[in-house]
PDB file of C-alpha atoms in Angstrom:
ATOM      1  CA  UNK A   1     -95.485  26.003 118.461  1.00 51.00           C
ATOM      2  CA  UNK A   2     -98.301  25.530 120.883  1.00 59.00           C
ATOM      3  CA  UNK A   3     -99.798  28.795 122.289  1.00 59.00           C
ATOM      4  CA  UNK A   4     -98.702  28.074 125.681  1.00 68.00           C
ATOM      5  CA  UNK A   5     -95.058  27.569 124.658  1.00 63.00           C
ATOM      6  CA  UNK A   6     -95.423  30.758 122.335  1.00 54.00           C
ATOM      7  CA  UNK A   7     -96.748  32.699 125.585  1.00 60.00           C
ATOM      8  CA  UNK A   8     -93.814  31.608 127.762  1.00 55.00           C
ATOM      9  CA  UNK A   9     -91.393  32.560 125.197  1.00 55.00           C
ATOM     10  CA  UNK A  10     -92.742  35.804 124.437  1.00 52.00           C
ATOM     11  CA  UNK A  11     -92.843  36.556 128.326  1.00 54.00           C
ATOM     12  CA  UNK A  12     -89.325  35.385 128.871  1.00 54.00           C
ATOM     13  CA  UNK A  13     -88.382  37.776 126.028  1.00 49.00           C
ATOM     14  CA  UNK A  14     -90.204  40.508 127.459  1.00 50.00           C
ATOM     15  CA  UNK A  15     -88.690  40.056 130.831  1.00 54.00           C
ATOM     16  CA  UNK A  16     -85.082  40.075 129.237  1.00 50.00           C
ATOM     17  CA  UNK A  17     -85.626  43.087 127.352  1.00 53.00           C
ATOM     18  CA  UNK A  18     -87.270  44.879 130.375  1.00 48.00           C
ATOM     19  CA  UNK A  19     -84.367  43.811 132.589  1.00 47.00           C
ATOM     20  CA  UNK A  20     -81.683  44.961 129.859  1.00 46.00           C
ATOM     21  CA  UNK A  21     -83.607  48.489 129.720  1.00 44.00           C
ATOM     22  CA  UNK A  22     -83.754  48.820 133.548  1.00 41.00           C
ATOM     23  CA  UNK A  23     -79.758  48.346 133.290  1.00 41.00           C
ATOM     24  CA  UNK A  24     -79.537  50.961 130.706  1.00 40.00           C
ATOM     25  CA  UNK A  25     -81.647  53.567 132.682  1.00 36.00           C
ATOM     26  CA  UNK A  26     -78.752  53.973 134.926  1.00 34.00           C
ATOM     27  CA  UNK A  27     -76.177  54.296 131.975  1.00 36.00           C
ATOM     28  CA  UNK A  28     -77.327  57.223 129.767  1.00 38.00           C
ATOM     29  CA  UNK A  29     -76.209  57.772 126.482  1.00 39.00           C
ATOM     30  CA  UNK A  30     -75.512  61.230 126.931  1.00 43.00           C
ATOM     31  CA  UNK A  31     -72.280  62.777 128.542  1.00 42.00           C
ATOM     32  CA  UNK A  32     -72.306  62.648 132.520  1.00 50.00           C
ATOM     33  CA  UNK A  33     -74.246  65.571 133.765  1.00 47.00           C
ATOM     34  CA  UNK A  34     -71.212  66.325 136.027  1.00 49.00           C
ATOM     35  CA  UNK A  35     -69.123  66.586 133.031  1.00 66.00           C
ATOM     36  CA  UNK A  36     -69.238  70.404 133.175  1.00 83.00           C
ATOM     37  CA  UNK A  37     -65.983  70.427 135.088  1.00 86.00           C
ATOM     38  CA  UNK A  38     -64.059  69.770 131.744  1.00 89.00           C
ATOM     39  CA  UNK A  39     -65.710  72.811 130.128  1.00 92.00           C
ATOM     40  CA  UNK A  40     -65.013  74.789 133.438  1.00 93.00           C
ATOM     41  CA  UNK A  41     -61.144  73.663 133.249  1.00 92.00           C
ATOM     42  CA  UNK A  42     -61.006  74.418 129.327  1.00 92.00           C
ATOM     43  CA  UNK A  43     -62.481  77.945 129.764  1.00 94.00           C
ATOM     44  CA  UNK A  44     -60.210  78.771 132.778  1.00 94.00           C
ATOM     45  CA  UNK A  45     -57.044  77.301 131.088  1.00 93.00           C
ATOM     46  CA  UNK A  46     -57.825  79.875 128.216  1.00 92.00           C
ATOM     47  CA  UNK A  47     -58.046  82.836 130.676  1.00 93.00           C
ATOM     48  CA  UNK A  48     -61.810  83.025 130.869  1.00 95.00           C
ATOM     49  CA  UNK A  49     -63.931  83.779 134.102  1.00 95.00           C
ATOM     50  CA  UNK A  50     -66.423  81.162 134.400  1.00 95.00           C
ATOM     51  CA  UNK A  51     -69.952  82.503 135.575  1.00 93.00           C
ATOM     52  CA  UNK A  52     -72.003  79.982 137.740  1.00 90.00           C
ATOM     53  CA  UNK A  53     -74.582  78.109 135.184  1.00 88.00           C
ATOM     54  CA  UNK A  54     -78.224  79.135 135.259  1.00 85.00           C
ATOM     55  CA  UNK A  55     -79.784  75.648 135.679  1.00 86.00           C
ATOM     56  CA  UNK A  56     -83.276  76.958 135.256  1.00 85.00           C
ATOM     57  CA  UNK A  57     -82.419  77.063 131.247  1.00 83.00           C
ATOM     58  CA  UNK A  58     -82.290  74.515 128.904  1.00 85.00           C
ATOM     59  CA  UNK A  59     -79.678  73.617 127.928  1.00 91.00           C
ATOM     60  CA  UNK A  60     -77.387  74.640 130.667  1.00 93.00           C
ATOM     61  CA  UNK A  61     -74.713  76.978 129.403  1.00 95.00           C
ATOM     62  CA  UNK A  62     -71.255  77.370 130.979  1.00 95.00           C
ATOM     63  CA  UNK A  63     -70.279  80.850 130.388  1.00 96.00           C
ATOM     64  CA  UNK A  64     -66.818  82.186 129.999  1.00 96.00           C
ATOM     65  CA  UNK A  65     -66.000  85.843 129.804  1.00 97.00           C
ATOM     66  CA  UNK A  66     -62.541  87.513 129.132  1.00 95.00           C
ATOM     67  CA  UNK A  67     -63.254  91.223 128.714  1.00 94.00           C
ATOM     68  CA  UNK A  68     -65.840  91.830 126.055  1.00 95.00           C
ATOM     69  CA  UNK A  69     -65.467  88.136 124.684  1.00 96.00           C
ATOM     70  CA  UNK A  70     -68.032  85.650 125.985  1.00 97.00           C
ATOM     71  CA  UNK A  71     -68.172  81.886 125.095  1.00 96.00           C
ATOM     72  CA  UNK A  72     -70.791  79.796 126.081  1.00 96.00           C
ATOM     73  CA  UNK A  73     -70.576  75.846 126.149  1.00 96.00           C
ATOM     74  CA  UNK A  74     -73.502  73.509 126.455  1.00 94.00           C
ATOM     75  CA  UNK A  75     -74.034  69.677 126.158  1.00 93.00           C
ATOM     76  CA  UNK A  76     -76.844  68.978 123.818  1.00 92.00           C
ATOM     77  CA  UNK A  77     -78.931  65.713 122.997  1.00 90.00           C
ATOM     78  CA  UNK A  78     -77.798  63.718 120.260  1.00 88.00           C
ATOM     79  CA  UNK A  79     -81.431  63.467 118.726  1.00 88.00           C
ATOM     80  CA  UNK A  80     -81.424  67.198 117.942  1.00 87.00           C
ATOM     81  CA  UNK A  81     -84.344  68.108 120.207  1.00 88.00           C
ATOM     82  CA  UNK A  82     -82.801  71.482 121.352  1.00 90.00           C
ATOM     83  CA  UNK A  83     -81.674  72.818 117.894  1.00 90.00           C
ATOM     84  CA  UNK A  84     -84.280  75.530 117.521  1.00 92.00           C
ATOM     85  CA  UNK A  85     -83.873  76.667 121.076  1.00 93.00           C
ATOM     86  CA  UNK A  86     -80.066  76.907 120.633  1.00 95.00           C
ATOM     87  CA  UNK A  87     -80.535  78.790 117.387  1.00 94.00           C
ATOM     88  CA  UNK A  88     -82.908  81.163 119.115  1.00 95.00           C
ATOM     89  CA  UNK A  89     -80.388  81.566 122.269  1.00 94.00           C
ATOM     90  CA  UNK A  90     -77.561  82.095 120.067  1.00 95.00           C
ATOM     91  CA  UNK A  91     -78.912  84.668 117.818  1.00 95.00           C
ATOM     92  CA  UNK A  92     -76.302  87.118 116.738  1.00 94.00           C
ATOM     93  CA  UNK A  93     -73.347  84.994 117.863  1.00 96.00           C
ATOM     94  CA  UNK A  94     -71.136  82.357 116.063  1.00 96.00           C
ATOM     95  CA  UNK A  95     -72.608  78.918 116.819  1.00 96.00           C
ATOM     96  CA  UNK A  96     -70.918  75.708 116.101  1.00 95.00           C
ATOM     97  CA  UNK A  97     -71.359  72.133 117.336  1.00 95.00           C
ATOM     98  CA  UNK A  98     -68.545  70.059 118.550  1.00 94.00           C
ATOM     99  CA  UNK A  99     -68.595  66.437 118.028  1.00 91.00           C
ATOM    100  CA  UNK A 100     -65.909  63.571 117.359  1.00 89.00           C
ATOM    101  CA  UNK A 101     -62.931  66.417 117.389  1.00 90.00           C
ATOM    102  CA  UNK A 102     -64.453  68.703 114.948  1.00 92.00           C
ATOM    103  CA  UNK A 103     -66.329  72.019 114.790  1.00 94.00           C
ATOM    104  CA  UNK A 104     -69.628  71.617 112.499  1.00 93.00           C
ATOM    105  CA  UNK A 105     -71.731  74.520 111.308  1.00 92.00           C
ATOM    106  CA  UNK A 106     -74.902  72.329 112.157  1.00 92.00           C
ATOM    107  CA  UNK A 107     -75.524  69.537 114.550  1.00 90.00           C
ATOM    108  CA  UNK A 108     -75.054  66.356 112.916  1.00 88.00           C
ATOM    109  CA  UNK A 109     -78.271  64.875 113.854  1.00 89.00           C
ATOM    110  CA  UNK A 110     -78.067  61.628 111.782  1.00 91.00           C
ATOM    111  CA  UNK A 111     -74.609  60.575 112.924  1.00 89.00           C
ATOM    112  CA  UNK A 112     -74.950  61.575 116.445  1.00 88.00           C
ATOM    113  CA  UNK A 113     -78.314  59.740 116.796  1.00 89.00           C
ATOM    114  CA  UNK A 114     -76.733  56.560 115.053  1.00 91.00           C
ATOM    115  CA  UNK A 115     -73.639  56.955 117.404  1.00 91.00           C
ATOM    116  CA  UNK A 116     -75.651  57.242 120.405  1.00 89.00           C
ATOM    117  CA  UNK A 117     -77.755  54.050 119.503  1.00 90.00           C
ATOM    118  CA  UNK A 118     -74.831  52.262 118.860  1.00 93.00           C
ATOM    119  CA  UNK A 119     -73.154  53.075 122.163  1.00 91.00           C
ATOM    120  CA  UNK A 120     -76.452  52.156 124.062  1.00 90.00           C
ATOM    121  CA  UNK A 121     -76.342  48.811 122.174  1.00 92.00           C
ATOM    122  CA  UNK A 122     -72.871  48.194 123.473  1.00 92.00           C
ATOM    123  CA  UNK A 123     -74.043  49.042 127.029  1.00 91.00           C
ATOM    124  CA  UNK A 124     -76.962  46.986 126.883  1.00 89.00           C
ATOM    125  CA  UNK A 125     -74.821  43.872 125.718  1.00 91.00           C
ATOM    126  CA  UNK A 126     -72.651  44.559 129.083  1.00 90.00           C
ATOM    127  CA  UNK A 127     -69.758  46.239 127.475  1.00 92.00           C
ATOM    128  CA  UNK A 128     -68.260  49.618 128.223  1.00 91.00           C
ATOM    129  CA  UNK A 129     -68.710  52.523 125.933  1.00 87.00           C
ATOM    130  CA  UNK A 130     -67.767  56.290 126.723  1.00 84.00           C
ATOM    131  CA  UNK A 131     -70.453  58.375 127.019  1.00 81.00           C
ATOM    132  CA  UNK A 132     -71.311  60.507 123.662  1.00 85.00           C
ATOM    133  CA  UNK A 133     -70.188  63.971 123.984  1.00 88.00           C
ATOM    134  CA  UNK A 134     -71.997  66.510 121.566  1.00 92.00           C
ATOM    135  CA  UNK A 135     -71.702  70.216 122.398  1.00 94.00           C
ATOM    136  CA  UNK A 136     -72.825  73.477 121.257  1.00 95.00           C
ATOM    137  CA  UNK A 137     -70.474  76.577 121.230  1.00 96.00           C
ATOM    138  CA  UNK A 138     -71.669  80.015 121.089  1.00 96.00           C
ATOM    139  CA  UNK A 139     -69.061  82.768 120.656  1.00 96.00           C
ATOM    140  CA  UNK A 140     -70.006  86.440 121.052  1.00 97.00           C
ATOM    141  CA  UNK A 141     -69.199  88.802 118.088  1.00 96.00           C
ATOM    142  CA  UNK A 142     -66.539  90.727 120.406  1.00 95.00           C
ATOM    143  CA  UNK A 143     -64.393  87.581 120.195  1.00 95.00           C
ATOM    144  CA  UNK A 144     -61.473  87.554 118.082  1.00 93.00           C
ATOM    145  CA  UNK A 145     -62.275  85.332 114.779  1.00 90.00           C
ATOM    146  CA  UNK A 146     -59.599  82.592 115.791  1.00 89.00           C
ATOM    147  CA  UNK A 147     -60.618  82.229 119.603  1.00 91.00           C
ATOM    148  CA  UNK A 148     -61.928  78.540 118.920  1.00 90.00           C
ATOM    149  CA  UNK A 149     -59.149  76.665 117.486  1.00 89.00           C
ATOM    150  CA  UNK A 150     -59.204  73.139 115.901  1.00 87.00           C
ATOM    151  CA  UNK A 151     -57.373  71.509 118.914  1.00 89.00           C
ATOM    152  CA  UNK A 152     -60.194  73.003 121.039  1.00 89.00           C
ATOM    153  CA  UNK A 153     -62.653  70.874 119.394  1.00 90.00           C
ATOM    154  CA  UNK A 154     -60.779  67.751 120.111  1.00 88.00           C
ATOM    155  CA  UNK A 155     -60.357  68.908 123.700  1.00 88.00           C
ATOM    156  CA  UNK A 156     -64.113  69.537 124.152  1.00 89.00           C
ATOM    157  CA  UNK A 157     -65.478  66.466 122.527  1.00 84.00           C
ATOM    158  CA  UNK A 158     -63.097  63.948 124.163  1.00 76.00           C
TER     159      UNK A 158
END
């Protein structure tokens, strides 16, 4: 291949790659930032009063209070960037991650990262892929042990 042809092919490939990425910027791999409404609805259906979220914190926790019981739910990045912050913010509480309809004791970083890349590739190719939904759930010690049920994991991750 001549240097001119190779340069043109490389420029075309770079242009296609950048065009695809610019389209991908509008379609985040994370859950929709407005997805908090389903968390609020979930907590209200369970009888919790929902407090206004503090948007100055990361992650943004949606807090539900029922008497002395407090449940906090937040969308988290699939790459695991906020694990240390979440662990610090939830010290003394029961912490679980919700992914693919299950409660997990630790964030499944490898599987969520791979799933996020898979969905990004699907969108990059022009197909629809639902947003990845990974959430942290912190339950205060004042809550009964069975406050979060397996069907709740399904609801929070779908």
